[in-house]
């Protein structure tokens, strides 16, 4: 079984849900959020014709690389999630009204969440995975939407799409096809399998 370069593991993400998932799974790690210009990277890749999955993977890799460069000799986990609607990546809405308009555009139809994870070991890319989930929003009313935002703002401000499925956001949907952990922004099972194979977690 291959051995990791270091026992030190860093999660290059400030996401509380990702921290919770990995902590509950028994992984011992540190958290060092990566500081990157996601909008600029996304825009450059879209200009080159990159698809949503490629964009999510590149963003995750960029975050892992940025932290790995500052912490040599460590295993670094980079993550990212993008929302794709009709083949295009939707930028994260910044204001309540922008979230409202985005949710109105998504309701009654399907969109995809693509969650990527990339692992660097001692500043070298080692492993990557992209999970995809297809979600169908129910045709909820404007009244429900406004009341939903009244109850959940600003908690959903930083959520891709303006919802959290582990909270009231689940009521916006009629069907979800795919891995629930991918919805939460982390392909947890493939990552744990890799870490076990790598010897970071006990087999």
XYZ file of C-alpha atoms in Angstrom:
203
model
C 0.000 0.000 0.000
C 1.492 3.413 -0.953
C 2.449 5.654 1.940
C 1.579 9.364 2.143
C 4.479 11.821 2.118
C 3.296 13.371 5.386
C 0.835 12.682 8.184
C -0.279 16.319 7.998
C -3.504 16.884 6.058
C -4.887 20.313 5.139
C -8.351 21.149 3.819
C -8.004 24.174 1.518
C -11.573 25.315 2.112
C -13.423 27.536 4.536
C -16.681 25.607 4.079
C -18.186 24.608 7.417
C -20.137 21.718 5.892
C -16.985 20.240 4.320
C -15.212 20.493 7.670
C -18.119 18.772 9.385
C -18.276 15.941 6.850
C -14.571 15.143 7.101
C -14.486 15.504 10.896
C -17.449 13.165 11.332
C -15.786 10.670 8.999
C -12.817 10.541 11.376
C -10.195 12.419 9.352
C -7.694 14.470 11.342
C -6.847 17.641 9.422
C -6.189 21.363 9.548
C -8.142 24.032 7.692
C -6.387 26.669 5.585
C -8.822 28.443 3.233
C -7.326 29.191 -0.181
C -7.452 32.785 -1.396
C -8.032 32.760 -5.148
C -9.873 34.942 -7.653
C -12.547 32.420 -8.593
C -14.410 34.811 -10.890
C -11.301 35.521 -12.953
C -10.404 31.824 -13.281
C -13.974 30.932 -14.213
C -14.235 33.716 -16.779
C -10.920 32.752 -18.400
C -11.935 29.108 -18.675
C -15.367 29.947 -20.058
C -13.695 32.145 -22.688
C -11.662 29.086 -23.703
C -14.833 26.988 -23.996
C -14.305 24.865 -20.894
C -17.302 22.925 -19.580
C -18.735 23.141 -16.035
C -16.960 19.985 -14.844
C -13.597 21.208 -16.093
C -14.139 24.565 -14.397
C -15.010 22.967 -11.056
C -11.961 20.695 -11.280
C -9.593 23.528 -12.185
C -10.863 25.709 -9.346
C -10.380 22.860 -6.864
C -6.876 22.196 -8.234
C -5.949 25.866 -8.083
C -6.983 26.054 -4.419
C -5.078 22.883 -3.509
C -1.984 24.101 -5.337
C -2.098 27.559 -3.725
C -2.165 26.092 -0.199
C 0.302 23.301 -1.010
C 2.871 25.848 -2.178
C 2.729 27.535 1.226
C 2.784 24.241 3.146
C 5.303 21.894 1.518
C 5.405 18.297 2.697
C 1.663 18.125 3.340
C -1.369 16.451 1.808
C -3.755 19.203 0.663
C -7.413 18.717 -0.284
C -8.881 21.338 -2.616
C -12.615 21.522 -3.333
C -15.001 23.522 -5.448
C -18.592 23.363 -6.612
C -20.275 25.013 -9.591
C -23.882 25.215 -10.664
C -24.631 24.585 -14.335
C -27.917 25.602 -15.947
C -28.526 24.868 -19.621
C -24.834 24.199 -20.126
C -23.608 27.437 -18.566
C -22.043 28.053 -15.176
C -24.002 30.476 -13.015
C -21.964 32.830 -10.886
C -22.699 32.964 -7.175
C -25.306 35.644 -6.546
C -24.071 38.408 -4.241
C -27.290 40.095 -3.094
C -30.683 38.933 -1.886
C -32.374 40.229 -5.030
C -29.812 38.471 -7.235
C -30.456 35.208 -5.353
C -34.187 35.723 -5.781
C -33.830 36.214 -9.545
C -31.539 33.211 -9.834
C -33.987 30.960 -7.997
C -36.827 32.233 -10.189
C -34.802 31.293 -13.282
C -34.131 27.789 -11.903
C -37.620 26.917 -10.638
C -39.666 24.408 -12.579
C -36.593 23.034 -14.373
C -33.365 21.082 -14.007
C -29.861 22.195 -13.176
C -26.655 20.422 -12.223
C -24.233 20.725 -9.328
C -20.673 19.641 -10.090
C -18.464 19.073 -7.060
C -14.739 18.612 -7.564
C -12.003 17.486 -5.197
C -8.283 17.536 -6.003
C -5.536 16.231 -3.720
C -1.958 17.505 -3.763
C 0.830 15.604 -1.973
C 4.004 17.595 -1.243
C 3.098 20.189 -3.903
C 2.340 17.568 -6.574
C -1.143 16.827 -7.990
C -1.984 13.288 -6.946
C -5.703 12.569 -7.406
C -8.890 14.250 -8.619
C -12.590 13.496 -8.917
C -15.707 15.342 -10.121
C -19.189 14.301 -9.034
C -22.368 15.496 -10.735
C -25.909 15.735 -9.414
C -29.032 16.658 -11.365
C -31.715 18.548 -9.440
C -35.259 19.448 -10.457
C -36.853 22.437 -8.764
C -40.583 22.458 -8.209
C -42.616 25.390 -9.571
C -42.885 27.206 -6.232
C -44.747 30.514 -5.978
C -43.217 33.962 -5.675
C -44.842 34.219 -2.259
C -43.111 31.074 -1.027
C -39.822 32.274 -2.514
C -40.022 35.597 -0.690
C -40.926 33.925 2.591
C -38.149 31.370 2.088
C -35.627 34.197 1.703
C -37.081 35.999 4.720
C -36.411 32.910 6.830
C -33.065 31.869 5.368
C -31.262 35.091 4.460
C -28.346 35.686 4.978
C -27.557 32.010 5.758
C -27.872 31.079 2.060
C -25.864 34.040 0.795
C -22.713 31.954 0.284
C -24.513 28.843 -0.970
C -24.204 28.009 -4.655
C -27.699 28.482 -6.090
C -29.039 30.181 -2.968
C -30.069 27.043 -1.089
C -28.837 24.444 1.384
C -30.379 21.016 1.000
C -29.509 20.114 4.572
C -31.874 22.912 5.606
C -35.143 24.370 4.254
C -33.676 24.509 0.753
C -34.722 20.883 0.290
C -38.334 22.109 -0.043
C -37.442 23.853 -3.305
C -36.965 20.494 -5.065
C -39.095 17.702 -6.456
C -36.317 15.256 -7.454
C -32.577 14.859 -6.933
C -30.501 12.393 -8.956
C -27.035 11.647 -7.649
C -24.916 11.455 -4.517
C -26.148 13.576 -1.621
C -22.582 14.423 -0.587
C -21.982 15.932 -4.028
C -24.906 18.237 -3.337
C -23.159 19.355 -0.152
C -20.048 20.230 -2.147
C -17.727 17.297 -1.408
C -17.502 13.909 -3.197
C -17.012 12.310 0.204
C -17.079 8.589 -0.567
C -14.538 8.695 -3.452
C -12.290 10.925 -1.328
C -12.439 8.614 1.704
C -11.737 5.620 -0.531
C -8.678 7.370 -1.939
C -7.410 8.414 1.501
C -7.831 4.842 2.734
C -5.953 3.433 -0.251
C -3.249 6.029 0.281
C -2.842 4.991 3.909
C -4.056 8.259 5.411
C -7.084 6.486 6.896
C -6.994 2.980 8.364
C -8.204 0.246 6.013
